[in-house]
Coordinates of N, CA, C and O in Angstrom, one line a residue:
M1374 N -29.7 4.3 8.2 CA -28.6 4.1 7.3 C -28.3 2.7 7.2 O -28.2 1.9 8.2
R1375 N -28.2 2.2 5.9 CA -27.9 0.8 5.7 C -26.4 0.5 6.0 O -25.5 1.3 5.7
P1376 N -26.1 -0.7 6.5 CA -24.7 -1.0 6.8 C -24.0 -1.2 5.4 O -24.6 -1.6 4.4
S1377 N -22.7 -0.8 5.4 CA -21.9 -1.0 4.2 C -20.5 -1.4 4.6 O -20.1 -1.3 5.7
I1378 N -19.8 -1.8 3.6 CA -18.4 -2.3 3.8 C -17.6 -1.5 2.8 O -17.9 -1.4 1.6
N1379 N -16.5 -0.9 3.3 CA -15.5 -0.2 2.4 C -14.2 -0.7 2.8 O -13.4 -0.1 3.5
T1380 N -13.8 -1.8 2.2 CA -12.5 -2.5 2.4 C -11.9 -2.7 1.0 O -12.5 -3.2 0.1
H1381 N -10.6 -2.2 0.9 CA -9.9 -2.3 -0.3 C -8.6 -3.0 -0.1 O -7.8 -2.6 0.8
I1382 N -8.4 -4.2 -0.7 CA -7.2 -4.9 -0.6 C -6.4 -4.8 -1.9 O -6.9 -5.2 -2.9
L1383 N -5.2 -4.3 -1.8 CA -4.3 -4.1 -3.0 C -3.0 -4.9 -2.8 O -2.4 -4.9 -1.8
L1384 N -2.6 -5.5 -3.9 CA -1.3 -6.2 -4.0 C -0.7 -5.6 -5.2 O -1.1 -5.8 -6.3
G1385 N 0.4 -4.9 -5.0 CA 1.1 -4.3 -6.2 C 2.5 -3.7 -5.8 O 3.0 -4.0 -4.8
E1386 N 3.0 -2.9 -6.8 CA 4.3 -2.4 -6.7 C 4.4 -1.0 -6.3 O 3.6 -0.1 -6.8
V1387 N 5.2 -0.6 -5.3 CA 5.4 0.8 -4.9 C 6.1 1.5 -6.0 O 7.2 1.1 -6.5
V1388 N 5.5 2.6 -6.5 CA 6.1 3.3 -7.6 C 6.7 4.7 -7.2 O 7.3 5.4 -8.1
T1389 N 6.5 5.2 -6.0 CA 7.1 6.4 -5.6 C 7.7 6.2 -4.2 O 7.3 5.3 -3.4
D1390 N 8.7 7.0 -3.9 CA 9.3 6.9 -2.5 C 8.3 7.4 -1.5 O 7.5 8.3 -1.8
P1391 N 8.2 6.7 -0.4 CA 7.3 7.2 0.7 C 7.6 8.6 1.1 O 8.7 9.0 1.2
D1392 N 6.5 9.4 1.3 CA 6.7 10.8 1.7 C 6.1 10.9 3.1 O 4.9 10.8 3.3
L1393 N 7.0 11.1 4.1 CA 6.6 11.2 5.5 C 6.5 12.7 5.9 O 7.5 13.4 5.7
R1394 N 5.4 13.1 6.4 CA 5.2 14.5 6.8 C 4.6 14.5 8.2 O 3.6 13.8 8.5
P1395 N 5.1 15.4 9.1 CA 4.4 15.6 10.4 C 3.1 16.4 10.2 O 3.0 17.2 9.3
T1396 N 2.2 16.1 11.1 CA 0.9 16.9 11.1 C 1.0 18.0 12.2 O 1.9 18.0 13.0
S1397 N 0.1 18.9 12.1 CA 0.1 20.0 13.1 C -0.2 19.5 14.5 O 0.1 20.2 15.5
K1398 N -0.7 18.3 14.6 CA -1.1 17.8 15.9 C -0.1 16.8 16.5 O -0.3 16.1 17.4
G1399 N 1.1 16.8 15.9 CA 2.2 15.9 16.4 C 2.2 14.5 15.9 O 3.0 13.7 16.4
S1400 N 1.4 14.2 15.0 CA 1.3 12.8 14.4 C 2.1 12.8 13.1 O 2.8 13.8 12.8
F1401 N 1.9 11.8 12.3 CA 2.5 11.7 11.0 C 1.6 11.2 9.9 O 0.6 10.5 10.2
K1402 N 1.9 11.6 8.7 CA 1.2 11.1 7.5 C 2.2 10.6 6.6 O 3.2 11.3 6.2
L1403 N 2.1 9.3 6.2 CA 2.9 8.7 5.2 C 2.1 8.4 4.0 O 1.1 7.8 4.0
S1404 N 2.6 8.9 2.8 CA 1.9 8.6 1.6 C 2.9 8.1 0.5 O 4.0 8.4 0.5
F1405 N 2.3 7.3 -0.4 CA 3.1 6.8 -1.5 C 2.1 6.3 -2.6 O 0.9 6.2 -2.3
R1406 N 2.6 6.0 -3.8 CA 1.7 5.5 -4.8 C 2.2 4.1 -5.1 O 3.3 3.8 -5.1
M1407 N 1.2 3.3 -5.5 CA 1.5 1.9 -5.9 C 0.6 1.6 -7.1 O -0.4 2.3 -7.4
K1408 N 1.1 0.6 -7.9 CA 0.4 0.3 -9.1 C 0.0 -1.2 -9.0 O 0.7 -2.0 -8.5
T1409 N -1.2 -1.5 -9.5 CA -1.7 -2.8 -9.7 C -1.9 -3.0 -11.2 O -2.1 -2.1 -11.9
S1410 N -1.9 -4.3 -11.6 CA -2.2 -4.6 -13.0 C -3.4 -5.5 -13.1 O -3.7 -6.3 -12.3
R1411 N -4.1 -5.3 -14.2 CA -5.3 -6.1 -14.5 C -5.3 -6.4 -16.0 O -4.8 -5.7 -16.8
A1412 N -5.7 -7.7 -16.3 CA -5.7 -8.1 -17.7 C -7.1 -8.3 -18.2 O -7.9 -8.9 -17.4
L1413 N -7.3 -7.9 -19.4 CA -8.6 -8.1 -20.0 C -8.6 -9.5 -20.7 O -7.5 -10.1 -20.9
P1414 N -9.8 -10.1 -20.9 CA -9.8 -11.4 -21.6 C -9.0 -11.4 -22.9 O -8.5 -12.4 -23.4
S1415 N -8.9 -10.2 -23.6 CA -8.1 -10.2 -24.8 C -6.6 -10.3 -24.6 O -5.9 -10.4 -25.5
G1416 N -6.2 -10.2 -23.3 CA -4.8 -10.3 -23.0 C -4.1 -9.0 -22.8 O -3.0 -8.9 -22.4
Q1417 N -4.9 -7.9 -23.1 CA -4.3 -6.6 -22.9 C -4.2 -6.3 -21.4 O -5.1 -6.6 -20.6
V1418 N -3.1 -5.7 -21.0 CA -2.8 -5.5 -19.6 C -2.9 -4.0 -19.3 O -2.3 -3.2 -20.0
F1419 N -3.5 -3.6 -18.2 CA -3.6 -2.2 -17.8 C -3.1 -2.0 -16.4 O -3.2 -2.9 -15.6
D1420 N -2.4 -1.0 -16.1 CA -1.9 -0.6 -14.8 C -2.7 0.4 -14.2 O -3.1 1.4 -14.9
D1421 N -3.1 0.3 -13.0 CA -3.9 1.3 -12.2 C -3.0 1.8 -11.1 O -2.2 1.0 -10.5
T1422 N -3.0 3.1 -10.9 CA -2.2 3.7 -9.8 C -3.1 4.1 -8.7 O -4.1 4.7 -8.9
H1423 N -2.6 3.8 -7.5 CA -3.4 4.1 -6.2 C -2.6 4.9 -5.3 O -1.4 4.7 -5.1
N1424 N -3.3 5.9 -4.7 CA -2.6 6.7 -3.7 C -2.9 6.1 -2.3 O -4.1 5.8 -2.0
I1425 N -1.8 5.8 -1.6 CA -1.9 5.1 -0.3 C -1.5 6.1 0.8 O -0.5 6.8 0.7
V1426 N -2.3 6.1 1.9 CA -2.0 6.9 3.1 C -2.0 6.1 4.3 O -2.9 5.4 4.6
F1427 N -1.0 6.3 5.2 CA -1.0 5.8 6.5 C -0.9 7.0 7.5 O -0.2 8.0 7.2
W1428 N -1.7 6.9 8.6 CA -1.7 8.0 9.6 C -1.2 7.5 10.9 O -1.3 6.3 11.2
G1429 N -0.7 8.4 11.7 CA -0.4 8.1 13.1 C 1.1 7.9 13.3 O 1.9 8.0 12.4
K1430 N 1.5 7.6 14.5 CA 2.9 7.5 14.9 C 3.5 6.3 14.2 O 4.7 6.3 13.9
G1431 N 2.8 5.3 13.9 CA 3.3 4.1 13.2 C 3.8 4.4 11.8 O 4.7 3.8 11.3
A1432 N 3.3 5.5 11.2 CA 3.6 5.9 9.9 C 5.1 6.2 9.8 O 5.8 6.0 8.8
E1433 N 5.7 6.8 10.9 CA 7.1 7.2 10.9 C 8.0 6.0 10.7 O 8.9 6.0 9.9
A1434 N 7.7 4.9 11.4 CA 8.5 3.7 11.3 C 8.3 3.0 10.0 O 9.2 2.4 9.4
L1435 N 7.1 3.1 9.4 CA 6.8 2.4 8.1 C 7.6 3.0 7.0 O 7.9 2.4 6.0
A1436 N 7.9 4.3 7.1 CA 8.6 5.0 6.0 C 10.0 4.4 5.7 O 10.4 4.3 4.5
S1437 N 10.6 3.8 6.7 CA 11.9 3.1 6.4 C 11.7 1.7 6.0 O 12.7 1.0 5.6
E1438 N 10.5 1.1 6.0 CA 10.3 -0.2 5.6 C 9.8 -0.4 4.1 O 9.9 -1.5 3.6
I1439 N 9.4 0.7 3.5 CA 8.9 0.7 2.2 C 9.8 1.4 1.2 O 10.3 2.5 1.5
N1440 N 10.1 0.7 0.1 CA 11.0 1.3 -0.9 C 10.3 1.2 -2.3 O 9.5 0.3 -2.5
T1441 N 10.7 2.1 -3.2 CA 10.2 2.0 -4.6 C 10.6 0.7 -5.1 O 11.7 0.2 -5.0
G1442 N 9.7 0.0 -5.8 CA 9.9 -1.3 -6.4 C 9.5 -2.4 -5.5 O 9.4 -3.6 -6.0
D1443 N 9.2 -2.2 -4.2 CA 8.7 -3.3 -3.4 C 7.4 -3.8 -3.8 O 6.5 -3.0 -4.2
L1444 N 7.1 -5.0 -3.6 CA 5.8 -5.6 -3.8 C 5.2 -5.6 -2.4 O 5.7 -6.2 -1.5
V1445 N 4.0 -4.9 -2.3 CA 3.3 -4.8 -1.0 C 1.9 -5.1 -1.1 O 1.3 -5.1 -2.2
Q1446 N 1.3 -5.5 0.0 CA -0.1 -5.7 0.1 C -0.6 -4.7 1.2 O -0.1 -4.6 2.3
V1447 N -1.6 -3.9 0.8 CA -2.2 -2.9 1.7 C -3.7 -3.2 1.8 O -4.4 -3.5 0.8
T1448 N -4.2 -3.1 3.0 CA -5.7 -3.2 3.3 C -6.1 -1.9 3.9 O -5.5 -1.4 4.8
G1449 N -7.1 -1.3 3.3 CA -7.6 0.0 3.8 C -9.0 0.3 3.3 O -9.7 -0.6 2.8
R1450 N -9.4 1.6 3.4 CA -10.7 2.0 3.0 C -10.5 3.1 1.9 O -9.6 3.9 2.0
V1451 N -11.4 3.1 0.9 CA -11.3 4.1 -0.2 C -12.1 5.3 0.2 O -13.2 5.2 0.8
G1452 N -11.5 6.5 -0.1 CA -12.1 7.7 0.2 C -11.7 8.8 -0.8 O -10.7 8.7 -1.5
V1453 N -12.6 9.7 -1.0 CA -12.3 10.9 -1.9 C -12.4 12.1 -1.1 O -13.3 12.3 -0.2
R1454 N -11.4 13.0 -1.2 CA -11.3 14.3 -0.5 C -11.0 15.4 -1.5 O -10.6 15.1 -2.6
S1455 N -11.3 16.6 -1.1 CA -11.0 17.7 -2.0 C -10.0 18.7 -1.3 O -9.9 18.7 -0.1
Y1456 N -9.4 19.4 -2.1 CA -8.4 20.4 -1.6 C -8.4 21.6 -2.6 O -8.8 21.4 -3.7
E1457 N -7.8 22.7 -2.2 CA -7.7 23.8 -3.1 C -6.3 23.8 -3.7 O -5.3 23.8 -3.0
G1458 N -6.3 23.8 -5.0 CA -5.0 23.8 -5.8 C -4.3 25.1 -5.7 O -4.8 26.1 -5.2
R1459 N -3.1 25.2 -6.3 CA -2.3 26.4 -6.2 C -3.0 27.6 -6.9 O -2.8 28.7 -6.5
G1460 N -3.8 27.3 -7.9 CA -4.5 28.4 -8.6 C -5.8 28.7 -8.0 O -6.6 29.5 -8.6
G1461 N -6.1 28.1 -6.9 CA -7.4 28.4 -6.2 C -8.5 27.5 -6.6 O -9.6 27.6 -6.1
E1462 N -8.3 26.6 -7.6 CA -9.3 25.7 -8.1 C -9.5 24.5 -7.1 O -8.6 24.1 -6.4
K1463 N -10.7 24.0 -7.0 CA -11.0 22.9 -6.2 C -10.6 21.6 -6.9 O -10.9 21.4 -8.0
R1464 N -9.8 20.8 -6.2 CA -9.3 19.5 -6.8 C -9.7 18.4 -5.9 O -10.0 18.5 -4.7
Y1465 N -9.8 17.2 -6.5 CA -10.3 16.0 -5.9 C -9.2 14.9 -6.0 O -8.5 14.8 -7.0
I1466 N -9.1 14.1 -4.9 CA -8.1 13.0 -4.9 C -8.8 11.8 -4.3 O -9.5 11.9 -3.3
T1467 N -8.6 10.6 -4.9 CA -9.0 9.4 -4.3 C -7.9 8.7 -3.7 O -6.8 8.5 -4.3
E1468 N -8.0 8.2 -2.4 CA -7.0 7.6 -1.7 C -7.5 6.4 -1.0 O -8.6 6.2 -0.7
T1469 N -6.5 5.5 -0.7 CA -6.8 4.3 0.1 C -6.1 4.6 1.5 O -4.9 4.8 1.5
T1470 N -6.9 4.8 2.5 CA -6.3 5.1 3.8 C -6.2 3.7 4.5 O -7.1 3.0 4.8
A1471 N -4.9 3.3 4.7 CA -4.6 2.0 5.2 C -5.0 1.8 6.6 O -5.0 2.8 7.4
L1472 N -5.5 0.6 7.0 CA -5.8 0.3 8.3 C -4.6 0.1 9.1 O -3.6 -0.4 8.6
P1473 N -4.6 0.3 10.4 CA -3.4 0.1 11.3 C -3.0 -1.4 11.1 O -3.8 -2.3 11.2
G1474 N -1.7 -1.6 10.9 CA -1.1 -2.9 10.8 C -1.5 -3.7 9.6 O -1.4 -4.9 9.5
A1475 N -1.9 -2.9 8.5 CA -2.4 -3.6 7.3 C -1.5 -3.5 6.1 O -1.9 -3.2 5.0
L1476 N -0.2 -3.7 6.4 CA 0.8 -3.6 5.3 C 1.7 -4.9 5.4 O 2.2 -5.2 6.4
S1477 N 1.9 -5.5 4.3 CA 2.9 -6.6 4.2 C 3.8 -6.3 3.0 O 3.4 -5.9 1.9
V1478 N 5.1 -6.4 3.3 CA 6.1 -6.1 2.2 C 6.7 -7.5 1.8 O 7.2 -8.2 2.6
F1479 N 6.6 -7.8 0.5 CA 7.1 -9.1 0.0 C 8.5 -9.0 -0.7 O 8.9 -9.9 -1.3
G1480 N 9.1 -7.8 -0.6 CA 10.4 -7.6 -1.3 C 10.2 -6.9 -2.6 O 9.2 -6.3 -2.9
E1481 N 11.3 -6.9 -3.4 CA 11.2 -6.2 -4.7 C 10.3 -6.9 -5.7 O 10.3 -8.2 -5.7
S1482 N 9.6 -6.2 -6.4 CA 8.8 -6.7 -7.5 C 9.6 -7.4 -8.6 O 10.7 -6.9 -8.9
S1483 N 9.1 -8.4 -9.2 CA 9.8 -9.1 -10.3 C 9.9 -8.1 -11.5 O 10.8 -8.3 -12.3
R1484 N 9.0 -7.2 -11.6 CA 9.1 -6.2 -12.7 C 10.2 -5.2 -12.5 O 10.6 -4.6 -13.5
S1485 N 10.6 -5.0 -11.3 CA 11.6 -4.0 -11.0 C 13.0 -4.6 -11.1 O 14.0 -4.0 -10.7
G1486 N 13.1 -5.9 -11.5 CA 14.4 -6.5 -11.6 C 14.7 -7.5 -10.5 O 15.5 -8.4 -10.6
G1487 N 14.1 -7.3 -9.3 CA 14.3 -8.2 -8.2 C 13.3 -9.3 -8.2 O 12.3 -9.3 -9.0
R1488 N 13.4 -10.2 -7.3 CA 12.4 -11.3 -7.1 C 12.0 -11.4 -5.7 O 12.9 -11.4 -4.8
P1489 N 10.7 -11.3 -5.4 CA 10.3 -11.4 -4.0 C 10.8 -12.7 -3.3 O 10.8 -13.7 -3.9
D1490 N 11.3 -12.5 -2.1 CA 11.8 -13.6 -1.3 C 10.6 -14.1 -0.5 O 10.3 -13.5 0.6
R1491 N 9.8 -15.0 -0.9 CA 8.6 -15.4 -0.2 C 8.9 -16.2 1.0 O 8.0 -16.4 1.8
S1492 N 10.1 -16.6 1.3 CA 10.4 -17.3 2.5 C 10.4 -16.4 3.7 O 10.4 -16.8 4.9
Q1493 N 10.6 -15.1 3.5 CA 10.7 -14.1 4.6 C 9.8 -12.9 4.2 O 10.3 -11.8 3.8
Q1494 N 8.5 -13.0 4.4 CA 7.6 -11.9 4.1 C 7.7 -11.0 5.4 O 7.6 -11.5 6.5
R1495 N 7.8 -9.7 5.1 CA 7.8 -8.8 6.3 C 6.4 -8.3 6.5 O 5.8 -7.7 5.6
A1496 N 5.8 -8.6 7.6 CA 4.5 -8.0 8.0 C 4.8 -6.8 8.9 O 5.4 -7.0 9.9
V1497 N 4.3 -5.7 8.5 CA 4.6 -4.5 9.2 C 3.3 -4.1 9.9 O 2.3 -3.8 9.4
N1498 N 3.4 -4.0 11.3 CA 2.3 -3.8 12.1 C 2.6 -2.6 13.0 O 3.5 -2.6 13.8
S1499 N 1.8 -1.5 12.8 CA 1.9 -0.4 13.7 C 3.3 0.1 13.9 O 3.7 0.4 15.0
G1500 N 4.1 0.1 12.8 CA 5.4 0.7 12.9 C 6.5 -0.3 13.4 O 7.6 0.1 13.6
R1501 N 6.1 -1.5 13.5 CA 7.1 -2.5 13.9 C 7.1 -3.7 12.9 O 6.1 -4.1 12.5
A1502 N 8.3 -4.0 12.4 CA 8.4 -5.1 11.4 C 8.7 -6.4 12.1 O 9.5 -6.5 13.0
E1503 N 8.1 -7.4 11.6 CA 8.4 -8.8 12.1 C 8.4 -9.7 10.9 O 7.8 -9.4 9.9
F1504 N 9.2 -10.8 11.0 CA 9.2 -11.7 9.9 C 8.3 -12.8 10.1 O 8.1 -13.4 11.2
V1505 N 7.6 -13.2 9.0 CA 6.6 -14.2 9.1 C 7.1 -15.3 8.2 O 7.4 -15.1 7.0
A1506 N 7.1 -16.6 8.7 CA 7.6 -17.7 7.9 C 6.6 -18.0 6.8 O 5.4 -18.0 7.0
D1507 N 7.1 -18.4 5.6 CA 6.2 -18.8 4.5 C 5.7 -20.2 4.8 O 6.4 -21.0 5.2
N1508 N 4.4 -20.4 4.6 CA 3.8 -21.7 4.8 C 4.0 -22.5 3.6 O 3.2 -22.5 2.7
D1509 N 5.1 -23.2 3.5 CA 5.5 -23.9 2.3 C 5.0 -25.4 2.5 O 5.5 -26.1 3.3
D1510 N 4.0 -25.8 1.7 CA 3.5 -27.2 1.8 C 4.4 -28.3 1.3 O 4.1 -29.4 1.4
D1511 N 5.6 -27.9 0.7 CA 6.5 -28.9 0.2 C 7.1 -29.8 1.2 O 7.5 -30.9 1.0
D1512 N 7.1 -29.3 2.5 CA 7.7 -30.1 3.6 C 6.7 -31.1 4.2 O 7.1 -31.9 5.0
I1513 N 5.5 -31.0 3.8 CA 4.5 -31.9 4.4 C 4.6 -33.3 3.7 O 4.5 -33.3 2.5
P1514 N 4.7 -34.4 4.5 CA 5.0 -35.7 3.9 C 3.8 -36.3 3.2 O 3.9 -37.4 2.7
F1515 N 2.6 -35.8 3.2 CA 1.4 -36.4 2.6 C 0.8 -35.5 1.6 O 1.0 -34.4 1.5

């Protein structure tokens, strides 16, 4: 088997409230949707919606850190899974399964009316939030 890389880095706006659910094994699944935008050379802008999933005990703490309208960066791997729909039909879903500690919250998106406070970016790692100072080069004298 050839080596491969499956890393997906997304920076976009959370468009649904996080949905936290316990698993049958005593862990947690946190899921939400986020959108990213891309512009064509013609200037036309398209929004893409991504399904994001966090697994494990850290997902429980992350649920209170993420809100609809937040600008977030997620790093994870892309996967496709299938499930049986209500009518018995086979359905497919594409998801980004976030890597542990791979979420940064930048505050409210400018499109949702707020403006990200870049001086206090929240880096959320395994269910614990810490503040990371912005590296502002304006204070450097040269």
